[in-house]
JSON list of N, CA and C in Angstrom, two decimals:
[
{"chain": "A", "resi": 1, "resn": "UNK", "atom": "N", "xyz": [-12.99, -31.24, 15.43]},
{"chain": "A", "resi": 1, "resn": "UNK", "atom": "CA", "xyz": [-13.99, -30.20, 15.19]},
{"chain": "A", "resi": 1, "resn": "UNK", "atom": "C", "xyz": [-14.88, -30.04, 16.43]},
{"chain": "A", "resi": 2, "resn": "UNK", "atom": "N", "xyz": [-15.19, -31.13, 17.07]},
{"chain": "A", "resi": 2, "resn": "UNK", "atom": "CA", "xyz": [-16.09, -31.07, 18.22]},
{"chain": "A", "resi": 2, "resn": "UNK", "atom": "C", "xyz": [-15.50, -30.26, 19.37]},
{"chain": "A", "resi": 3, "resn": "UNK", "atom": "N", "xyz": [-14.18, -30.23, 19.48]},
{"chain": "A", "resi": 3, "resn": "UNK", "atom": "CA", "xyz": [-13.54, -29.52, 20.59]},
{"chain": "A", "resi": 3, "resn": "UNK", "atom": "C", "xyz": [-12.91, -28.20, 20.16]},
{"chain": "A", "resi": 4, "resn": "UNK", "atom": "N", "xyz": [-13.11, -27.81, 18.93]},
{"chain": "A", "resi": 4, "resn": "UNK", "atom": "CA", "xyz": [-12.64, -26.52, 18.45]},
{"chain": "A", "resi": 4, "resn": "UNK", "atom": "C", "xyz": [-11.29, -26.58, 17.74]},
{"chain": "A", "resi": 5, "resn": "UNK", "atom": "N", "xyz": [-10.95, -25.49, 17.08]},
{"chain": "A", "resi": 5, "resn": "UNK", "atom": "CA", "xyz": [-9.72, -25.46, 16.29]},
{"chain": "A", "resi": 5, "resn": "UNK", "atom": "C", "xyz": [-8.44, -25.56, 17.11]},
{"chain": "A", "resi": 6, "resn": "UNK", "atom": "N", "xyz": [-8.45, -25.05, 18.33]},
{"chain": "A", "resi": 6, "resn": "UNK", "atom": "CA", "xyz": [-7.23, -25.13, 19.14]},
{"chain": "A", "resi": 6, "resn": "UNK", "atom": "C", "xyz": [-6.93, -26.57, 19.53]},
{"chain": "A", "resi": 7, "resn": "UNK", "atom": "N", "xyz": [-7.97, -27.35, 19.78]},
{"chain": "A", "resi": 7, "resn": "UNK", "atom": "CA", "xyz": [-7.77, -28.77, 20.07]},
{"chain": "A", "resi": 7, "resn": "UNK", "atom": "C", "xyz": [-7.22, -29.48, 18.84]},
{"chain": "A", "resi": 8, "resn": "UNK", "atom": "N", "xyz": [-7.71, -29.10, 17.68]},
{"chain": "A", "resi": 8, "resn": "UNK", "atom": "CA", "xyz": [-7.19, -29.67, 16.43]},
{"chain": "A", "resi": 8, "resn": "UNK", "atom": "C", "xyz": [-5.73, -29.32, 16.23]},
{"chain": "A", "resi": 9, "resn": "UNK", "atom": "N", "xyz": [-5.36, -28.09, 16.53]},
{"chain": "A", "resi": 9, "resn": "UNK", "atom": "CA", "xyz": [-3.96, -27.68, 16.42]},
{"chain": "A", "resi": 9, "resn": "UNK", "atom": "C", "xyz": [-3.07, -28.47, 17.38]},
{"chain": "A", "resi": 10, "resn": "UNK", "atom": "N", "xyz": [-3.58, -28.70, 18.59]},
{"chain": "A", "resi": 10, "resn": "UNK", "atom": "CA", "xyz": [-2.81, -29.47, 19.56]},
{"chain": "A", "resi": 10, "resn": "UNK", "atom": "C", "xyz": [-2.62, -30.90, 19.08]},
{"chain": "A", "resi": 11, "resn": "UNK", "atom": "N", "xyz": [-3.66, -31.49, 18.51]},
{"chain": "A", "resi": 11, "resn": "UNK", "atom": "CA", "xyz": [-3.56, -32.86, 17.99]},
{"chain": "A", "resi": 11, "resn": "UNK", "atom": "C", "xyz": [-2.61, -32.93, 16.80]},
{"chain": "A", "resi": 12, "resn": "UNK", "atom": "N", "xyz": [-2.56, -31.87, 16.02]},
{"chain": "A", "resi": 12, "resn": "UNK", "atom": "CA", "xyz": [-1.73, -31.82, 14.83]},
{"chain": "A", "resi": 12, "resn": "UNK", "atom": "C", "xyz": [-0.26, -31.57, 15.14]},
{"chain": "A", "resi": 13, "resn": "UNK", "atom": "N", "xyz": [0.03, -31.10, 16.35]},
{"chain": "A", "resi": 13, "resn": "UNK", "atom": "CA", "xyz": [1.38, -30.65, 16.68]},
{"chain": "A", "resi": 13, "resn": "UNK", "atom": "C", "xyz": [2.44, -31.76, 16.56]},
{"chain": "A", "resi": 14, "resn": "UNK", "atom": "N", "xyz": [2.07, -33.00, 16.78]},
{"chain": "A", "resi": 14, "resn": "UNK", "atom": "CA", "xyz": [3.04, -34.09, 16.69]},
{"chain": "A", "resi": 14, "resn": "UNK", "atom": "C", "xyz": [3.03, -34.78, 15.33]},
{"chain": "A", "resi": 15, "resn": "UNK", "atom": "N", "xyz": [2.23, -34.28, 14.43]},
{"chain": "A", "resi": 15, "resn": "UNK", "atom": "CA", "xyz": [2.08, -34.89, 13.12]},
{"chain": "A", "resi": 15, "resn": "UNK", "atom": "C", "xyz": [2.84, -34.10, 12.07]},
{"chain": "A", "resi": 16, "resn": "UNK", "atom": "N", "xyz": [3.46, -34.80, 11.14]},
{"chain": "A", "resi": 16, "resn": "UNK", "atom": "CA", "xyz": [4.13, -34.13, 10.02]},
{"chain": "A", "resi": 16, "resn": "UNK", "atom": "C", "xyz": [3.85, -34.93, 8.75]},
{"chain": "A", "resi": 17, "resn": "UNK", "atom": "N", "xyz": [3.69, -34.25, 7.67]},
{"chain": "A", "resi": 17, "resn": "UNK", "atom": "CA", "xyz": [3.49, -34.89, 6.38]},
{"chain": "A", "resi": 17, "resn": "UNK", "atom": "C", "xyz": [4.23, -34.08, 5.32]},
{"chain": "A", "resi": 18, "resn": "UNK", "atom": "N", "xyz": [4.77, -34.75, 4.32]},
{"chain": "A", "resi": 18, "resn": "UNK", "atom": "CA", "xyz": [5.45, -34.00, 3.26]},
{"chain": "A", "resi": 18, "resn": "UNK", "atom": "C", "xyz": [4.42, -33.26, 2.40]},
{"chain": "A", "resi": 19, "resn": "UNK", "atom": "N", "xyz": [4.89, -32.26, 1.68]},
{"chain": "A", "resi": 19, "resn": "UNK", "atom": "CA", "xyz": [4.00, -31.53, 0.78]},
{"chain": "A", "resi": 19, "resn": "UNK", "atom": "C", "xyz": [3.24, -30.43, 1.48]},
{"chain": "A", "resi": 20, "resn": "UNK", "atom": "N", "xyz": [2.12, -30.09, 0.91]},
{"chain": "A", "resi": 20, "resn": "UNK", "atom": "CA", "xyz": [1.37, -28.91, 1.35]},
{"chain": "A", "resi": 20, "resn": "UNK", "atom": "C", "xyz": [0.23, -29.21, 2.31]},
{"chain": "A", "resi": 21, "resn": "UNK", "atom": "N", "xyz": [-0.15, -30.44, 2.48]},
{"chain": "A", "resi": 21, "resn": "UNK", "atom": "CA", "xyz": [-1.37, -30.75, 3.23]},
{"chain": "A", "resi": 21, "resn": "UNK", "atom": "C", "xyz": [-1.28, -30.40, 4.72]},
{"chain": "A", "resi": 22, "resn": "UNK", "atom": "N", "xyz": [-0.15, -30.68, 5.34]},
{"chain": "A", "resi": 22, "resn": "UNK", "atom": "CA", "xyz": [0.01, -30.34, 6.76]},
{"chain": "A", "resi": 22, "resn": "UNK", "atom": "C", "xyz": [-0.20, -28.84, 6.96]},
{"chain": "A", "resi": 23, "resn": "UNK", "atom": "N", "xyz": [0.51, -28.03, 6.18]},
{"chain": "A", "resi": 23, "resn": "UNK", "atom": "CA", "xyz": [0.39, -26.58, 6.33]},
{"chain": "A", "resi": 23, "resn": "UNK", "atom": "C", "xyz": [-1.01, -26.10, 5.96]},
{"chain": "A", "resi": 24, "resn": "UNK", "atom": "N", "xyz": [-1.65, -26.74, 4.99]},
{"chain": "A", "resi": 24, "resn": "UNK", "atom": "CA", "xyz": [-3.01, -26.36, 4.62]},
{"chain": "A", "resi": 24, "resn": "UNK", "atom": "C", "xyz": [-4.01, -26.62, 5.73]},
{"chain": "A", "resi": 25, "resn": "UNK", "atom": "N", "xyz": [-3.90, -27.78, 6.36]},
{"chain": "A", "resi": 25, "resn": "UNK", "atom": "CA", "xyz": [-4.79, -28.10, 7.49]},
{"chain": "A", "resi": 25, "resn": "UNK", "atom": "C", "xyz": [-4.50, -27.17, 8.66]},
{"chain": "A", "resi": 26, "resn": "UNK", "atom": "N", "xyz": [-3.24, -26.96, 8.93]},
{"chain": "A", "resi": 26, "resn": "UNK", "atom": "CA", "xyz": [-2.85, -26.06, 10.03]},
{"chain": "A", "resi": 26, "resn": "UNK", "atom": "C", "xyz": [-3.37, -24.65, 9.77]},
{"chain": "A", "resi": 27, "resn": "UNK", "atom": "N", "xyz": [-3.25, -24.18, 8.53]},
{"chain": "A", "resi": 27, "resn": "UNK", "atom": "CA", "xyz": [-3.74, -22.84, 8.18]},
{"chain": "A", "resi": 27, "resn": "UNK", "atom": "C", "xyz": [-5.24, -22.73, 8.42]},
{"chain": "A", "resi": 28, "resn": "UNK", "atom": "N", "xyz": [-5.99, -23.74, 8.02]},
{"chain": "A", "resi": 28, "resn": "UNK", "atom": "CA", "xyz": [-7.43, -23.70, 8.22]},
{"chain": "A", "resi": 28, "resn": "UNK", "atom": "C", "xyz": [-7.79, -23.66, 9.70]},
{"chain": "A", "resi": 29, "resn": "UNK", "atom": "N", "xyz": [-7.13, -24.46, 10.51]},
{"chain": "A", "resi": 29, "resn": "UNK", "atom": "CA", "xyz": [-7.39, -24.45, 11.95]},
{"chain": "A", "resi": 29, "resn": "UNK", "atom": "C", "xyz": [-7.00, -23.11, 12.57]},
{"chain": "A", "resi": 30, "resn": "UNK", "atom": "N", "xyz": [-5.87, -22.56, 12.16]},
{"chain": "A", "resi": 30, "resn": "UNK", "atom": "CA", "xyz": [-5.46, -21.25, 12.68]},
{"chain": "A", "resi": 30, "resn": "UNK", "atom": "C", "xyz": [-6.48, -20.17, 12.30]},
{"chain": "A", "resi": 31, "resn": "UNK", "atom": "N", "xyz": [-6.97, -20.21, 11.08]},
{"chain": "A", "resi": 31, "resn": "UNK", "atom": "CA", "xyz": [-7.97, -19.25, 10.64]},
{"chain": "A", "resi": 31, "resn": "UNK", "atom": "C", "xyz": [-9.25, -19.39, 11.46]},
{"chain": "A", "resi": 32, "resn": "UNK", "atom": "N", "xyz": [-9.67, -20.61, 11.70]},
{"chain": "A", "resi": 32, "resn": "UNK", "atom": "CA", "xyz": [-10.88, -20.84, 12.50]},
{"chain": "A", "resi": 32, "resn": "UNK", "atom": "C", "xyz": [-10.72, -20.38, 13.93]},
{"chain": "A", "resi": 33, "resn": "UNK", "atom": "N", "xyz": [-9.46, -20.39, 14.41]},
{"chain": "A", "resi": 33, "resn": "UNK", "atom": "CA", "xyz": [-9.17, -19.92, 15.77]},
{"chain": "A", "resi": 33, "resn": "UNK", "atom": "C", "xyz": [-9.02, -18.41, 15.82]},
{"chain": "A", "resi": 34, "resn": "UNK", "atom": "N", "xyz": [-9.08, -17.75, 14.66]},
{"chain": "A", "resi": 34, "resn": "UNK", "atom": "CA", "xyz": [-8.95, -16.30, 14.63]},
{"chain": "A", "resi": 34, "resn": "UNK", "atom": "C", "xyz": [-7.52, -15.80, 14.63]},
{"chain": "A", "resi": 35, "resn": "UNK", "atom": "N", "xyz": [-6.57, -16.68, 14.40]},
{"chain": "A", "resi": 35, "resn": "UNK", "atom": "CA", "xyz": [-5.15, -16.32, 14.38]},
{"chain": "A", "resi": 35, "resn": "UNK", "atom": "C", "xyz": [-4.76, -15.99, 12.94]},
{"chain": "A", "resi": 36, "resn": "UNK", "atom": "N", "xyz": [-5.14, -14.80, 12.53]},
{"chain": "A", "resi": 36, "resn": "UNK", "atom": "CA", "xyz": [-5.08, -14.39, 11.13]},
{"chain": "A", "resi": 36, "resn": "UNK", "atom": "C", "xyz": [-3.66, -14.39, 10.57]},
{"chain": "A", "resi": 37, "resn": "UNK", "atom": "N", "xyz": [-2.74, -13.74, 11.24]},
{"chain": "A", "resi": 37, "resn": "UNK", "atom": "CA", "xyz": [-1.36, -13.67, 10.72]},
{"chain": "A", "resi": 37, "resn": "UNK", "atom": "C", "xyz": [-0.72, -15.05, 10.61]},
{"chain": "A", "resi": 38, "resn": "UNK", "atom": "N", "xyz": [-0.93, -15.88, 11.64]},
{"chain": "A", "resi": 38, "resn": "UNK", "atom": "CA", "xyz": [-0.39, -17.23, 11.63]},
{"chain": "A", "resi": 38, "resn": "UNK", "atom": "C", "xyz": [-1.02, -18.06, 10.52]},
{"chain": "A", "resi": 39, "resn": "UNK", "atom": "N", "xyz": [-2.32, -17.88, 10.32]},
{"chain": "A", "resi": 39, "resn": "UNK", "atom": "CA", "xyz": [-3.02, -18.62, 9.26]},
{"chain": "A", "resi": 39, "resn": "UNK", "atom": "C", "xyz": [-2.49, -18.23, 7.89]},
{"chain": "A", "resi": 40, "resn": "UNK", "atom": "N", "xyz": [-2.31, -16.95, 7.66]},
{"chain": "A", "resi": 40, "resn": "UNK", "atom": "CA", "xyz": [-1.78, -16.51, 6.37]},
{"chain": "A", "resi": 40, "resn": "UNK", "atom": "C", "xyz": [-0.38, -17.07, 6.12]},
{"chain": "A", "resi": 41, "resn": "UNK", "atom": "N", "xyz": [0.45, -17.08, 7.16]},
{"chain": "A", "resi": 41, "resn": "UNK", "atom": "CA", "xyz": [1.80, -17.63, 7.01]},
{"chain": "A", "resi": 41, "resn": "UNK", "atom": "C", "xyz": [1.75, -19.13, 6.70]},
{"chain": "A", "resi": 42, "resn": "UNK", "atom": "N", "xyz": [0.84, -19.84, 7.34]},
{"chain": "A", "resi": 42, "resn": "UNK", "atom": "CA", "xyz": [0.71, -21.28, 7.07]},
{"chain": "A", "resi": 42, "resn": "UNK", "atom": "C", "xyz": [0.18, -21.51, 5.66]},
{"chain": "A", "resi": 43, "resn": "UNK", "atom": "N", "xyz": [-0.77, -20.67, 5.21]},
{"chain": "A", "resi": 43, "resn": "UNK", "atom": "CA", "xyz": [-1.23, -20.78, 3.83]},
{"chain": "A", "resi": 43, "resn": "UNK", "atom": "C", "xyz": [-0.09, -20.49, 2.85]},
{"chain": "A", "resi": 44, "resn": "UNK", "atom": "N", "xyz": [0.74, -19.52, 3.16]},
{"chain": "A", "resi": 44, "resn": "UNK", "atom": "CA", "xyz": [1.90, -19.21, 2.30]},
{"chain": "A", "resi": 44, "resn": "UNK", "atom": "C", "xyz": [2.82, -20.43, 2.19]},
{"chain": "A", "resi": 45, "resn": "UNK", "atom": "N", "xyz": [3.06, -21.10, 3.32]},
{"chain": "A", "resi": 45, "resn": "UNK", "atom": "CA", "xyz": [3.90, -22.30, 3.30]},
{"chain": "A", "resi": 45, "resn": "UNK", "atom": "C", "xyz": [3.25, -23.41, 2.47]},
{"chain": "A", "resi": 46, "resn": "UNK", "atom": "N", "xyz": [1.95, -23.57, 2.62]},
{"chain": "A", "resi": 46, "resn": "UNK", "atom": "CA", "xyz": [1.23, -24.59, 1.85]},
{"chain": "A", "resi": 46, "resn": "UNK", "atom": "C", "xyz": [1.29, -24.27, 0.36]},
{"chain": "A", "resi": 47, "resn": "UNK", "atom": "N", "xyz": [1.08, -23.02, 0.02]},
{"chain": "A", "resi": 47, "resn": "UNK", "atom": "CA", "xyz": [1.14, -22.61, -1.39]},
{"chain": "A", "resi": 47, "resn": "UNK", "atom": "C", "xyz": [2.52, -22.86, -1.99]},
{"chain": "A", "resi": 48, "resn": "UNK", "atom": "N", "xyz": [3.56, -22.58, -1.22]},
{"chain": "A", "resi": 48, "resn": "UNK", "atom": "CA", "xyz": [4.93, -22.78, -1.70]},
{"chain": "A", "resi": 48, "resn": "UNK", "atom": "C", "xyz": [5.24, -24.25, -1.95]},
{"chain": "A", "resi": 49, "resn": "UNK", "atom": "N", "xyz": [4.60, -25.14, -1.19]},
{"chain": "A", "resi": 49, "resn": "UNK", "atom": "CA", "xyz": [4.87, -26.57, -1.31]},
{"chain": "A", "resi": 49, "resn": "UNK", "atom": "C", "xyz": [3.92, -27.29, -2.26]},
{"chain": "A", "resi": 50, "resn": "UNK", "atom": "N", "xyz": [2.89, -26.60, -2.71]},
{"chain": "A", "resi": 50, "resn": "UNK", "atom": "CA", "xyz": [1.86, -27.25, -3.52]},
{"chain": "A", "resi": 50, "resn": "UNK", "atom": "C", "xyz": [2.25, -27.29, -4.99]},
{"chain": "A", "resi": 51, "resn": "UNK", "atom": "N", "xyz": [2.15, -28.47, -5.58]},
{"chain": "A", "resi": 51, "resn": "UNK", "atom": "CA", "xyz": [2.49, -28.63, -6.99]},
{"chain": "A", "resi": 51, "resn": "UNK", "atom": "C", "xyz": [1.30, -28.82, -7.89]},
{"chain": "A", "resi": 52, "resn": "UNK", "atom": "N", "xyz": [0.11, -28.76, -7.33]},
{"chain": "A", "resi": 52, "resn": "UNK", "atom": "CA", "xyz": [-1.11, -29.00, -8.10]},
{"chain": "A", "resi": 52, "resn": "UNK", "atom": "C", "xyz": [-1.85, -27.69, -8.31]},
{"chain": "A", "resi": 53, "resn": "UNK", "atom": "N", "xyz": [-2.12, -27.33, -9.55]},
{"chain": "A", "resi": 53, "resn": "UNK", "atom": "CA", "xyz": [-2.74, -26.04, -9.85]},
{"chain": "A", "resi": 53, "resn": "UNK", "atom": "C", "xyz": [-4.11, -25.87, -9.20]},
{"chain": "A", "resi": 54, "resn": "UNK", "atom": "N", "xyz": [-4.93, -26.91, -9.23]},
{"chain": "A", "resi": 54, "resn": "UNK", "atom": "CA", "xyz": [-6.28, -26.81, -8.66]},
{"chain": "A", "resi": 54, "resn": "UNK", "atom": "C", "xyz": [-6.21, -26.64, -7.14]},
{"chain": "A", "resi": 55, "resn": "UNK", "atom": "N", "xyz": [-5.35, -27.41, -6.49]},
{"chain": "A", "resi": 55, "resn": "UNK", "atom": "CA", "xyz": [-5.22, -27.28, -5.04]},
{"chain": "A", "resi": 55, "resn": "UNK", "atom": "C", "xyz": [-4.59, -25.93, -4.68]},
{"chain": "A", "resi": 56, "resn": "UNK", "atom": "N", "xyz": [-3.65, -25.47, -5.49]},
{"chain": "A", "resi": 56, "resn": "UNK", "atom": "CA", "xyz": [-3.03, -24.16, -5.24]},
{"chain": "A", "resi": 56, "resn": "UNK", "atom": "C", "xyz": [-4.08, -23.06, -5.34]},
{"chain": "A", "resi": 57, "resn": "UNK", "atom": "N", "xyz": [-4.96, -23.14, -6.32]},
{"chain": "A", "resi": 57, "resn": "UNK", "atom": "CA", "xyz": [-6.03, -22.15, -6.46]},
{"chain": "A", "resi": 57, "resn": "UNK", "atom": "C", "xyz": [-6.95, -22.16, -5.25]},
{"chain": "A", "resi": 58, "resn": "UNK", "atom": "N", "xyz": [-7.27, -23.36, -4.76]},
{"chain": "A", "resi": 58, "resn": "UNK", "atom": "CA", "xyz": [-8.12, -23.47, -3.57]},
{"chain": "A", "resi": 58, "resn": "UNK", "atom": "C", "xyz": [-7.43, -22.85, -2.36]},
{"chain": "A", "resi": 59, "resn": "UNK", "atom": "N", "xyz": [-6.16, -23.17, -2.17]},
{"chain": "A", "resi": 59, "resn": "UNK", "atom": "CA", "xyz": [-5.41, -22.61, -1.04]},
{"chain": "A", "resi": 59, "resn": "UNK", "atom": "C", "xyz": [-5.34, -21.08, -1.14]},
{"chain": "A", "resi": 60, "resn": "UNK", "atom": "N", "xyz": [-5.11, -20.56, -2.33]},
{"chain": "A", "resi": 60, "resn": "UNK", "atom": "CA", "xyz": [-5.03, -19.10, -2.52]},
{"chain": "A", "resi": 60, "resn": "UNK", "atom": "C", "xyz": [-6.37, -18.45, -2.19]},
{"chain": "A", "resi": 61, "resn": "UNK", "atom": "N", "xyz": [-7.46, -19.10, -2.59]},
{"chain": "A", "resi": 61, "resn": "UNK", "atom": "CA", "xyz": [-8.79, -18.55, -2.27]},
{"chain": "A", "resi": 61, "resn": "UNK", "atom": "C", "xyz": [-9.03, -18.57, -0.76]},
{"chain": "A", "resi": 62, "resn": "UNK", "atom": "N", "xyz": [-8.68, -19.66, -0.10]},
{"chain": "A", "resi": 62, "resn": "UNK", "atom": "CA", "xyz": [-8.85, -19.75, 1.35]},
{"chain": "A", "resi": 62, "resn": "UNK", "atom": "C", "xyz": [-7.99, -18.68, 2.04]},
{"chain": "A", "resi": 63, "resn": "UNK", "atom": "N", "xyz": [-6.75, -18.49, 1.56]},
{"chain": "A", "resi": 63, "resn": "UNK", "atom": "CA", "xyz": [-5.87, -17.48, 2.16]},
{"chain": "A", "resi": 63, "resn": "UNK", "atom": "C", "xyz": [-6.48, -16.09, 2.02]},
{"chain": "A", "resi": 64, "resn": "UNK", "atom": "N", "xyz": [-7.04, -15.80, 0.86]},
{"chain": "A", "resi": 64, "resn": "UNK", "atom": "CA", "xyz": [-7.64, -14.49, 0.63]},
{"chain": "A", "resi": 64, "resn": "UNK", "atom": "C", "xyz": [-8.83, -14.23, 1.55]},
{"chain": "A", "resi": 65, "resn": "UNK", "atom": "N", "xyz": [-9.48, -15.28, 2.00]},
{"chain": "A", "resi": 65, "resn": "UNK", "atom": "CA", "xyz": [-10.65, -15.14, 2.88]},
{"chain": "A", "resi": 65, "resn": "UNK", "atom": "C", "xyz": [-10.30, -15.01, 4.35]},
{"chain": "A", "resi": 66, "resn": "UNK", "atom": "N", "xyz": [-9.06, -15.33, 4.71]},
{"chain": "A", "resi": 66, "resn": "UNK", "atom": "CA", "xyz": [-8.67, -15.29, 6.12]},
{"chain": "A", "resi": 66, "resn": "UNK", "atom": "C", "xyz": [-8.89, -13.88, 6.68]},
{"chain": "A", "resi": 67, "resn": "UNK", "atom": "N", "xyz": [-9.58, -13.80, 7.77]},
{"chain": "A", "resi": 67, "resn": "UNK", "atom": "CA", "xyz": [-9.88, -12.52, 8.40]},
{"chain": "A", "resi": 67, "resn": "UNK", "atom": "C", "xyz": [-11.22, -11.95, 7.96]},
{"chain": "A", "resi": 68, "resn": "UNK", "atom": "N", "xyz": [-11.67, -12.31, 6.77]},
{"chain": "A", "resi": 68, "resn": "UNK", "atom": "CA", "xyz": [-12.98, -11.84, 6.30]},
{"chain": "A", "resi": 68, "resn": "UNK", "atom": "C", "xyz": [-14.09, -12.76, 6.76]},
{"chain": "A", "resi": 69, "resn": "UNK", "atom": "N", "xyz": [-13.83, -14.07, 6.80]},
{"chain": "A", "resi": 69, "resn": "UNK", "atom": "CA", "xyz": [-14.85, -15.04, 7.20]},
{"chain": "A", "resi": 69, "resn": "UNK", "atom": "C", "xyz": [-15.30, -14.83, 8.64]},
{"chain": "A", "resi": 70, "resn": "UNK", "atom": "N", "xyz": [-14.40, -14.42, 9.49]},
{"chain": "A", "resi": 70, "resn": "UNK", "atom": "CA", "xyz": [-14.74, -14.26, 10.90]},
{"chain": "A", "resi": 70, "resn": "UNK", "atom": "C", "xyz": [-15.83, -13.23, 11.11]},
{"chain": "A", "resi": 71, "resn": "UNK", "atom": "N", "xyz": [-15.85, -12.20, 10.30]},
{"chain": "A", "resi": 71, "resn": "UNK", "atom": "CA", "xyz": [-16.87, -11.16, 10.45]},
{"chain": "A", "resi": 71, "resn": "UNK", "atom": "C", "xyz": [-18.24, -11.64, 10.00]},
{"chain": "A", "resi": 72, "resn": "UNK", "atom": "N", "xyz": [-18.27, -12.71, 9.19]},
{"chain": "A", "resi": 72, "resn": "UNK", "atom": "CA", "xyz": [-19.55, -13.24, 8.71]},
{"chain": "A", "resi": 72, "resn": "UNK", "atom": "C", "xyz": [-20.15, -14.25, 9.67]},
{"chain": "A", "resi": 73, "resn": "UNK", "atom": "N", "xyz": [-19.41, -14.66, 10.67]},
{"chain": "A", "resi": 73, "resn": "UNK", "atom": "CA", "xyz": [-19.91, -15.69, 11.62]},
{"chain": "A", "resi": 73, "resn": "UNK", "atom": "C", "xyz": [-20.66, -15.08, 12.75]}
]
């Protein structure tokens, strides 16, 4: 966080985890970097891999906000 979302993405590039968490974290960093299309695609991947209804709802809400949050900052 201290070095920005692109640094986080670089650190994440060599990491892999099963399930939806990797794509969810990647989506959040992409969104924070302003990479809207990439963030939405990563959220879609996270949603497809998520088996928990509460987490899926959270991911869907975050995906819906991508591109809108940037205008509020």
